[in-house]
Amino acid sequence: MNYIDFKNQVLGRAYDLDGYYGAQCWDGAMYYLERLGYSRIHCSTSGYVKDIWNNRASNGILNFCDEVSVMQPGDIAVFFECSATPYSHIAIFDSDAGGGYGNFLGQNQGGAGGAFNIVRLPYSATFATAFRPKCFSGGGSASDSYDPSMLIPEIGVATFRNDIPITVHRDSPTGPAFGAMYKGEVQQYDYKLVGFGHRYISWKYDKDPSIRVFAAVSPTEARPAEGSDDQWATFSEVKEENPSVPVDPERPDEEPEKPDFSEKVKHWGCDISEHQGDFDVSKYEFVIIRAAYGTNEDKYFLKNVEKCRKANIPFGVYLYDYALNDEQALEQARFLYNLLKEHDIVPDLGIWFDMEDADGYKGKNGVMNKDRCTSSCKIFCEYFKERGYYVGIYASESWFGTYIEETGYPKWIAAWISNDGNLNADRSELCDLYQYTSNPIDKDVLYVEFDKFKSDPIDEEIPEDKPDIPTFPDLDTDAINEYFKVWAEIGNRIIGTK
């Protein structure tokens, strides 16, 4: 079992190990440790997962984990109590997200029913060290324990039926990643192996027979039930039971085509905020720009708008929600409206209301519920619709229905799937605008042409004596951005960009 295989197995699934409070972050992290062959660590002091880090010298976690200061995929991070994680949190590091953020795999972080998903969290909220399972220390993934004698001769053909790409590894079942197998692909193999938490098939790489590759065909070492979700591939009849010499499989002249999810895509773009700094927009066909959060203007908003205008790139704008009540929801809308009118900005791709809780502000203030989230969405959207603007709602796919009732307004859906930077799904039947990854930045596709988002604002003058709009939330943005700068440099070192 390595981290990639674990991620492929658990995304979208929920695990409640102790039977208390549903699928919590602790259950997810402990399920990970158990799958690696280790024991659970309990929160014995406060009852919150911060105990795992605070009590690390005595709770046993250092018996099977090493402390590290720079994370790699598969490391376990514990978050202290702060606005991003108000009750502390534990999750598994997946990848760097840029801007002082990392992508973390975990439970109880917005997925339906607490299910495993990947979210972006600030490095500044983590404790000083993370935990690296000893099987992954030294740059390996337990591959040192692999021996070719573990291979079991078997010639056959596997047809993969997995919804999520299965990582292929070279040299050993947990060696370096060497591509992926997609749903519908057919692969001839000459050996199988049971171990490392999975059942594997193995074959020689056709372009270099000195390389042996491995692909998992089940999430556990147990033989999966026929037709079950745990059966990641179906197999043809075995042609030869015990060949004395490995036989190189014959492969078709052409490689099987990987799923192409771009068929319905019209345009490729991204969404940005001040956290990306001085961003080059010229590489994208469209950009969605953060204009404000609560009633605070994004420091790079006007600069980003000017960049798009100079490059003739269509843009939309969004506001990140911080409303705790109906009054603040309306104040947010008024603030953004005044900002757009003051600078004569009519977004080409509409106005979007960003409904999420990336920093834990809603949870900390007790408004993480469907009534509050839905009401804020309706108030904001109705305000702009009445004034002639195209307006819609951004949220994670799991939030629609869970925290946001059907409003009738257009949806901008976020669903990162494996979050490897590629488009790994088609959401054209659910939305016109789809955020498909945050790696290395938030990237989006449009399934419709730009004209659909055109606004026709009414001619309404803003009175010179307009009432003041209170500023909220009261965040120390300078300190936050300074954190982002520091941790962005650390993130760049993690992924090797600097």
Coordinates of C-alpha atoms in Angstrom, one line a residue:
M1 CA 0.0 0.0 0.0
N2 CA 1.3 3.4 -0.9
Y3 CA -0.2 6.9 -0.7
I4 CA -1.5 7.1 -4.3
D5 CA -3.2 3.7 -4.1
F6 CA -4.8 4.7 -0.7
K7 CA -6.1 7.9 -2.2
N8 CA -7.5 6.2 -5.2
Q9 CA -9.3 3.8 -2.9
V10 CA -10.9 6.2 -0.4
L11 CA -11.8 9.4 -2.4
G12 CA -15.6 9.9 -2.0
R13 CA -15.9 7.2 0.7
A14 CA -16.5 7.7 4.4
Y15 CA -15.1 5.6 7.3
D16 CA -16.4 5.7 10.9
L17 CA -14.0 3.6 12.9
D18 CA -15.2 4.2 16.4
G19 CA -18.9 4.6 15.8
Y20 CA -18.9 8.1 17.3
Y21 CA -20.0 11.3 15.5
G22 CA -19.8 9.8 12.0
A23 CA -16.8 10.1 9.6
Q24 CA -14.5 12.5 11.5
C25 CA -10.9 13.5 10.5
W26 CA -9.5 11.2 13.2
D27 CA -11.3 8.2 11.6
G28 CA -9.8 9.0 8.2
A29 CA -6.2 9.4 9.5
M30 CA -6.4 6.2 11.6
Y31 CA -7.8 4.2 8.7
Y32 CA -4.8 5.3 6.7
L33 CA -2.4 4.2 9.5
E34 CA -4.2 0.9 9.8
R35 CA -4.0 0.2 6.1
L36 CA -0.2 0.8 6.4
G37 CA -0.1 -1.8 9.1
Y38 CA 0.1 0.5 12.1
S39 CA -2.1 1.0 15.1
R40 CA -4.5 3.8 16.1
I41 CA -3.4 6.8 18.1
H42 CA -6.1 8.3 20.4
C43 CA -6.9 11.8 21.5
S44 CA -6.5 11.2 25.2
T45 CA -6.1 14.8 26.7
S46 CA -8.6 17.2 25.1
G47 CA -10.5 14.8 22.9
Y48 CA -9.4 16.8 19.8
V49 CA -6.8 15.6 17.2
K50 CA -4.3 18.3 18.3
D51 CA -3.5 15.8 21.1
I52 CA -1.8 13.5 18.5
W53 CA 0.9 16.1 17.9
N54 CA 1.0 17.5 21.5
N55 CA 1.4 14.0 23.0
R56 CA 3.6 12.6 20.3
A57 CA 6.5 11.9 22.7
S58 CA 4.3 9.5 24.7
N59 CA 1.4 8.3 22.6
G60 CA 3.3 5.9 20.4
I61 CA 3.1 7.5 17.0
L62 CA 6.9 8.0 16.8
N63 CA 7.2 4.2 17.0
F64 CA 6.0 4.0 13.4
C65 CA 6.3 7.6 12.1
D66 CA 9.3 10.0 11.7
E67 CA 8.9 13.7 12.4
V68 CA 9.6 15.8 9.3
S69 CA 9.6 19.6 8.7
V70 CA 9.1 19.5 4.9
M71 CA 6.2 17.4 3.7
Q72 CA 6.0 14.9 0.9
P73 CA 2.8 13.2 -0.4
G74 CA 1.6 10.7 2.2
D75 CA 2.8 12.6 5.3
I76 CA 0.3 13.1 8.1
A77 CA -0.2 16.8 9.1
V78 CA -1.9 18.0 12.3
F79 CA -3.5 21.4 12.3
F80 CA -3.8 23.5 15.4
E81 CA -6.8 25.5 16.5
C82 CA -7.1 28.6 14.3
S83 CA -9.5 30.2 11.9
A84 CA -8.8 27.7 9.2
T85 CA -9.2 24.7 11.5
P86 CA -11.1 25.9 14.6
Y87 CA -11.2 22.6 16.4
S88 CA -7.8 21.3 15.2
H89 CA -7.6 18.9 12.3
I90 CA -5.6 16.0 10.9
A91 CA -5.2 15.1 7.2
I92 CA -2.7 13.6 4.7
F93 CA -0.5 15.9 2.6
D94 CA -1.3 15.4 -1.2
S95 CA 0.5 18.2 -3.1
D96 CA 1.4 21.8 -3.0
A97 CA -1.3 24.3 -4.0
G98 CA 0.7 27.4 -4.2
G99 CA 0.2 30.7 -2.4
G100 CA 1.0 29.2 1.0
Y101 CA -1.5 26.4 0.7
G102 CA -1.3 22.7 0.4
N103 CA -3.8 20.1 -0.9
F104 CA -4.7 17.7 1.9
L105 CA -6.7 14.4 1.7
G106 CA -8.9 13.9 4.7
Q107 CA -12.3 13.3 6.2
N108 CA -14.8 15.9 7.6
Q109 CA -13.5 18.7 5.4
G110 CA -16.6 19.3 3.2
G111 CA -17.2 16.0 1.6
A112 CA -20.7 14.5 1.6
G113 CA -21.2 12.7 4.9
G114 CA -17.7 13.5 5.9
A115 CA -16.2 11.4 3.1
F116 CA -12.6 11.7 2.0
N117 CA -11.9 14.6 -0.3
I118 CA -9.0 16.9 -1.1
V119 CA -9.1 20.5 0.1
R120 CA -6.7 23.4 0.1
L121 CA -5.5 24.4 3.6
P122 CA -2.8 26.8 4.7
Y123 CA 0.6 25.5 5.7
S124 CA 0.6 28.2 8.4
A125 CA -2.1 26.3 10.3
T126 CA 0.0 23.1 10.7
F127 CA 2.1 22.2 13.7
A128 CA 5.9 22.6 13.3
T129 CA 6.4 19.0 12.2
A130 CA 4.4 16.4 10.2
F131 CA 4.5 12.6 10.6
R132 CA 6.0 10.4 7.9
P133 CA 5.1 6.7 8.1
K134 CA 8.4 4.8 8.5
C135 CA 7.5 2.6 5.5
F136 CA 7.8 5.8 3.4
S137 CA 11.0 7.1 5.0
G138 CA 14.2 7.3 3.0
G139 CA 12.5 8.3 -0.2
G140 CA 10.9 4.9 -0.7
S141 CA 7.4 3.4 -0.3
A142 CA 8.2 0.1 1.4
S143 CA 9.8 -1.0 -1.9
D144 CA 12.9 -2.3 -0.1
S145 CA 10.9 -5.3 1.1
Y146 CA 9.9 -6.4 -2.4
D147 CA 11.6 -9.4 -3.8
P148 CA 11.1 -10.9 -7.3
S149 CA 10.5 -14.3 -5.7
M150 CA 7.1 -12.9 -4.6
L151 CA 5.9 -12.9 -8.2
I152 CA 3.4 -15.7 -9.1
P153 CA 3.4 -16.8 -12.8
E154 CA 0.1 -16.2 -14.5
I155 CA -0.6 -15.2 -18.0
G156 CA -3.9 -13.3 -18.6
V157 CA -5.6 -10.2 -19.8
A158 CA -7.0 -7.6 -17.4
T159 CA -9.7 -5.1 -18.4
F160 CA -9.8 -2.2 -16.0
R161 CA -13.1 -1.0 -14.7
N162 CA -12.0 1.6 -12.1
D163 CA -13.6 5.1 -12.2
I164 CA -10.4 6.7 -10.9
P165 CA -7.0 6.1 -12.7
I166 CA -4.9 3.4 -11.1
T167 CA -1.3 4.4 -10.8
V168 CA 1.2 2.1 -12.4
H169 CA 4.6 1.6 -10.6
R170 CA 7.9 0.4 -11.9
D171 CA 10.5 -1.9 -10.4
S172 CA 8.2 -2.9 -7.5
P173 CA 4.6 -2.6 -6.4
T174 CA 5.4 0.6 -4.5
G175 CA 8.2 1.9 -6.7
P176 CA 8.1 5.2 -8.7
A177 CA 4.9 6.1 -10.5
F178 CA 5.1 5.1 -14.2
G179 CA 1.8 6.1 -15.7
A180 CA -1.8 5.0 -15.0
M181 CA -4.4 2.6 -16.2
Y182 CA -7.8 4.0 -17.1
K183 CA -11.3 2.6 -17.2
G184 CA -11.7 0.4 -20.3
E185 CA -8.0 -0.1 -20.9
V186 CA -6.9 -3.7 -21.6
Q187 CA -3.5 -5.0 -20.4
Q188 CA -1.9 -8.4 -20.9
Y189 CA 0.3 -9.5 -18.0
D190 CA 2.5 -12.5 -17.1
Y191 CA 2.7 -12.4 -13.3
K192 CA 0.6 -11.5 -10.3
L193 CA 1.5 -10.6 -6.8
V194 CA -0.4 -10.5 -3.5
G195 CA 1.1 -8.2 -0.9
F196 CA 1.6 -4.5 0.1
G197 CA -2.1 -4.2 0.9
H198 CA -3.2 -5.1 -2.7
R199 CA -3.5 -7.7 -5.4
Y200 CA -1.3 -6.7 -8.4
I201 CA -0.7 -7.7 -12.0
S202 CA 2.7 -7.3 -13.5
W203 CA 4.2 -7.1 -17.0
K204 CA 7.3 -5.9 -18.8
Y205 CA 7.2 -2.5 -20.3
D206 CA 7.1 -3.0 -24.1
K207 CA 9.4 -0.1 -24.9
D208 CA 12.1 -1.3 -22.5
P209 CA 11.7 -5.0 -21.4
S210 CA 14.3 -4.4 -18.6
I211 CA 11.5 -2.5 -16.8
R212 CA 8.9 -4.4 -14.9
V213 CA 5.7 -2.6 -14.0
F214 CA 2.9 -3.2 -11.5
A215 CA -0.8 -2.2 -11.3
A216 CA -3.1 -2.9 -8.3
V217 CA -6.4 -4.6 -9.2
S218 CA -8.0 -4.5 -5.8
P219 CA -7.9 -2.2 -2.7
T220 CA -6.9 -5.1 -0.4
E221 CA -5.1 -8.4 -0.5
A222 CA -8.3 -10.3 -0.3
R223 CA -9.9 -11.6 -3.4
P224 CA -12.8 -9.2 -4.2
A225 CA -16.3 -10.4 -4.8
E226 CA -17.2 -10.6 -8.5
G227 CA -18.7 -7.3 -9.7
S228 CA -18.0 -5.5 -6.5
D229 CA -16.5 -2.0 -6.2
D230 CA -13.3 -3.6 -4.9
Q231 CA -12.9 -5.5 -8.2
W232 CA -10.8 -2.9 -10.2
A233 CA -10.4 -5.2 -13.2
T234 CA -11.9 -8.2 -14.9
F235 CA -9.8 -11.0 -16.3
S236 CA -9.8 -13.4 -19.2
E237 CA -9.3 -17.1 -18.7
V238 CA -5.8 -18.0 -17.7
K239 CA -4.1 -19.5 -20.7
E240 CA -1.2 -21.2 -18.9
E241 CA -1.1 -22.0 -15.2
N242 CA 2.6 -22.2 -14.4
P243 CA 4.9 -21.1 -17.1
S244 CA 8.5 -21.9 -16.3
V245 CA 9.8 -18.8 -18.0
P246 CA 8.1 -15.4 -18.0
V247 CA 6.4 -14.7 -21.3
D248 CA 6.3 -11.2 -22.7
P249 CA 2.7 -10.4 -23.4
E250 CA 1.6 -9.4 -26.9
R251 CA 0.3 -5.9 -27.0
P252 CA -1.9 -4.3 -29.6
D253 CA -0.3 -2.2 -32.3
E254 CA -1.9 0.9 -30.9
E255 CA -2.1 1.9 -27.2
P256 CA -5.6 2.0 -25.8
E257 CA -7.0 5.5 -25.8
K258 CA -7.3 7.2 -22.5
P259 CA -10.6 8.8 -21.7
D260 CA -10.9 12.2 -23.2
F261 CA -13.0 14.5 -21.0
S262 CA -12.4 17.6 -23.1
E263 CA -14.9 16.8 -25.9
K264 CA -17.5 19.3 -24.7
V265 CA -15.0 21.9 -23.5
K266 CA -15.2 25.3 -25.3
H267 CA -12.6 27.3 -23.3
W268 CA -9.8 26.7 -20.8
G269 CA -9.2 29.2 -18.0
C270 CA -8.3 29.8 -14.3
D271 CA -9.4 31.7 -11.3
I272 CA -7.1 33.9 -9.3
S273 CA -6.9 36.3 -6.3
E274 CA -4.2 38.4 -4.5
H275 CA -2.7 35.1 -3.2
Q276 CA -1.3 34.4 -6.7
G277 CA 0.5 37.8 -6.7
D278 CA 1.6 39.3 -10.0
F279 CA 0.0 36.6 -12.2
D280 CA 0.5 36.1 -15.9
V281 CA -3.0 35.8 -17.4
S282 CA -1.9 35.5 -21.0
K283 CA -1.7 31.7 -20.9
Y284 CA -5.5 31.4 -20.4
E285 CA -8.6 31.9 -22.6
F286 CA -10.5 33.3 -19.7
V287 CA -10.0 34.3 -16.0
I288 CA -12.3 34.6 -13.0
I289 CA -11.0 37.2 -10.7
R290 CA -11.6 37.6 -7.0
A291 CA -13.0 41.1 -6.4
A292 CA -13.7 40.9 -2.7
Y293 CA -14.0 38.8 0.4
G294 CA -16.8 39.9 2.7
T295 CA -16.6 43.7 2.3
N296 CA -12.9 43.8 1.7
E297 CA -11.5 44.5 -1.8
D298 CA -8.9 42.0 -3.1
K299 CA -5.6 43.9 -3.3
Y300 CA -4.9 42.7 -6.8
F301 CA -8.5 43.0 -8.2
L302 CA -8.1 46.1 -10.2
K303 CA -4.6 45.1 -11.4
N304 CA -5.9 41.7 -12.6
V305 CA -8.9 43.4 -14.4
E306 CA -6.5 45.7 -16.2
K307 CA -4.3 42.8 -17.2
C308 CA -7.2 41.0 -18.8
R309 CA -8.5 44.1 -20.6
K310 CA -5.0 44.8 -22.1
A311 CA -4.7 41.1 -23.2
N312 CA -8.3 41.1 -24.5
I313 CA -9.1 38.1 -22.2
P314 CA -12.7 37.7 -21.0
F315 CA -13.1 37.8 -17.3
G316 CA -15.6 37.2 -14.6
V317 CA -15.5 38.2 -10.9
Y318 CA -16.3 36.6 -7.6
L319 CA -16.8 37.5 -4.0
Y320 CA -15.8 35.1 -1.2
D321 CA -18.7 34.9 1.3
Y322 CA -18.2 35.8 5.0
A323 CA -21.7 36.7 5.9
L324 CA -23.0 35.6 9.3
N325 CA -26.6 36.8 8.8
D326 CA -28.9 38.2 6.1
E327 CA -27.8 41.8 6.8
Q328 CA -24.2 41.0 6.1
A329 CA -25.1 39.0 3.0
L330 CA -26.8 42.1 1.6
E331 CA -23.9 44.3 2.6
Q332 CA -21.5 42.1 0.6
A333 CA -23.6 42.4 -2.5
R334 CA -23.9 46.2 -2.1
F335 CA -20.1 46.5 -1.5
L336 CA -19.3 44.6 -4.7
Y337 CA -21.9 46.5 -6.7
N338 CA -20.5 49.8 -5.7
L339 CA -17.0 48.6 -6.4
L340 CA -17.9 47.6 -9.9
K341 CA -19.8 50.8 -10.6
E342 CA -17.1 53.0 -9.2
H343 CA -14.5 51.6 -11.7
D344 CA -16.9 51.1 -14.6
I345 CA -16.5 47.3 -14.6
V346 CA -19.0 45.0 -16.3
P347 CA -17.6 41.5 -16.1
D348 CA -17.7 39.5 -19.4
L349 CA -18.3 36.2 -17.6
G350 CA -20.7 37.3 -14.9
I351 CA -20.6 37.7 -11.1
W352 CA -20.1 34.6 -8.9
F353 CA -20.8 34.1 -5.2
D354 CA -18.1 31.9 -3.6
M355 CA -19.8 29.7 -1.0
E356 CA -17.2 27.7 1.0
D357 CA -15.4 27.7 4.3
A358 CA -11.7 27.2 3.4
D359 CA -10.5 29.0 6.5
G360 CA -13.1 27.6 9.0
Y361 CA -14.7 31.1 9.6
K362 CA -18.2 29.8 9.2
G363 CA -17.7 26.8 11.4
K364 CA -16.1 28.8 14.1
N365 CA -19.0 31.2 14.1
G366 CA -21.7 28.5 14.0
V367 CA -23.1 29.2 10.6
M368 CA -22.1 26.1 8.7
N369 CA -25.6 25.0 7.9
K370 CA -27.9 24.8 4.9
D371 CA -30.3 27.6 6.0
R372 CA -27.5 30.2 6.4
C373 CA -25.6 29.2 3.3
T374 CA -28.7 29.0 1.1
S375 CA -30.0 32.3 2.3
S376 CA -26.7 34.1 1.7
C377 CA -26.6 32.7 -1.8
K378 CA -30.2 33.8 -2.6
I379 CA -29.7 37.3 -1.2
F380 CA -26.5 38.0 -3.2
C381 CA -27.8 36.5 -6.4
E382 CA -31.2 38.2 -6.3
Y383 CA -29.5 41.6 -5.7
F384 CA -27.4 41.4 -8.9
K385 CA -30.1 39.7 -11.0
E386 CA -32.4 42.6 -10.2
R387 CA -29.7 45.0 -11.5
G388 CA -29.3 43.1 -14.8
Y389 CA -26.1 41.1 -14.1
Y390 CA -25.5 37.5 -15.0
V391 CA -24.9 35.9 -11.5
G392 CA -24.2 32.4 -10.2
I393 CA -22.9 30.3 -7.3
Y394 CA -19.5 28.7 -6.8
A395 CA -19.2 25.7 -4.5
S396 CA -17.7 22.3 -4.1
E397 CA -19.8 19.6 -5.8
S398 CA -20.6 18.1 -2.4
W399 CA -21.9 21.4 -1.0
F400 CA -24.7 21.7 -3.5
G401 CA -27.5 19.8 -1.9
T402 CA -25.6 19.4 1.4
Y403 CA -25.2 23.1 2.3
I404 CA -27.0 24.8 -0.6
E405 CA -30.6 24.1 -1.6
E406 CA -31.5 24.4 -5.2
T407 CA -31.8 28.1 -6.0
G408 CA -32.3 28.1 -9.8
Y409 CA -29.1 30.1 -10.3
P410 CA -26.2 28.9 -12.5
K411 CA -23.6 26.7 -10.8
W412 CA -19.8 26.9 -11.0
I413 CA -18.8 23.5 -9.6
A414 CA -15.5 22.5 -8.0
A415 CA -14.6 18.8 -8.1
W416 CA -10.9 18.0 -8.3
I417 CA -11.1 14.2 -8.6
S418 CA -7.5 13.1 -8.4
N419 CA -6.3 16.7 -8.4
D420 CA -3.3 15.9 -10.6
G421 CA -3.6 19.1 -12.7
N422 CA -5.6 17.3 -15.5
L423 CA -9.2 17.3 -16.5
N424 CA -10.4 13.9 -15.2
A425 CA -14.2 14.3 -15.4
D426 CA -17.0 15.7 -17.5
R427 CA -19.4 17.9 -15.5
S428 CA -21.1 19.5 -18.6
E429 CA -24.5 18.1 -17.6
L430 CA -24.3 19.8 -14.1
C431 CA -22.8 23.2 -14.9
D432 CA -21.4 25.6 -17.5
L433 CA -18.3 26.4 -15.5
Y434 CA -16.2 23.7 -13.9
Q435 CA -13.2 24.0 -11.6
Y436 CA -11.4 20.7 -12.2
T437 CA -8.1 21.1 -10.2
S438 CA -6.2 23.3 -7.8
N439 CA -2.8 21.9 -9.0
P440 CA -0.8 24.1 -9.2
I441 CA -3.5 26.8 -9.4
D442 CA -7.3 26.7 -9.7
K443 CA -8.1 25.8 -13.3
D444 CA -11.4 25.8 -15.0
V445 CA -13.2 24.9 -18.2
L446 CA -16.3 26.4 -19.9
Y447 CA -18.8 24.2 -21.6
V448 CA -20.5 27.1 -23.3
E449 CA -19.5 30.1 -25.3
F450 CA -18.7 33.4 -23.6
D451 CA -21.8 35.2 -24.8
K452 CA -24.0 33.2 -22.4
F453 CA -22.6 35.1 -19.5
K454 CA -23.3 38.6 -20.8
S455 CA -24.7 41.1 -18.4
D456 CA -27.0 44.0 -19.2
P457 CA -26.8 46.2 -16.1
I458 CA -29.5 48.8 -15.5
D459 CA -28.5 52.4 -15.6
E460 CA -28.4 53.2 -11.9
E461 CA -26.4 56.0 -10.4
I462 CA -24.7 55.6 -7.0
P463 CA -25.6 58.5 -4.7
E464 CA -22.7 60.6 -3.6
D465 CA -23.9 60.4 0.0
K466 CA -24.3 56.6 -0.1
P467 CA -24.3 55.0 3.4
D468 CA -21.1 53.4 4.6
I469 CA -20.9 49.7 4.5
P470 CA -19.2 48.1 7.5
T471 CA -16.0 46.2 6.8
F472 CA -16.0 42.5 7.7
P473 CA -14.5 40.1 8.5
D474 CA -11.8 41.8 10.5
L475 CA -8.9 39.7 9.3
D476 CA -5.2 40.6 9.7
T477 CA -4.7 40.3 6.0
D478 CA -1.1 41.6 6.0
A479 CA -0.1 38.9 8.4
I480 CA -2.0 36.3 6.4
N481 CA -0.3 37.3 3.2
E482 CA 3.1 37.4 4.9
Y483 CA 2.5 33.8 5.9
F484 CA 1.5 33.0 2.4
K485 CA 4.7 34.4 1.0
V486 CA 6.9 32.4 3.4
W487 CA 5.0 29.2 2.9
A488 CA 4.8 29.6 -0.8
E489 CA 8.6 29.5 -0.8
I490 CA 8.5 26.3 1.2
G491 CA 5.9 24.9 -1.1
N492 CA 8.1 25.7 -4.1
R493 CA 10.9 23.8 -2.6
I494 CA 8.6 20.9 -1.9
I495 CA 7.6 20.5 -5.5
G496 CA 11.0 21.6 -6.8
T497 CA 10.1 24.7 -8.8
K498 CA 12.8 26.8 -7.1

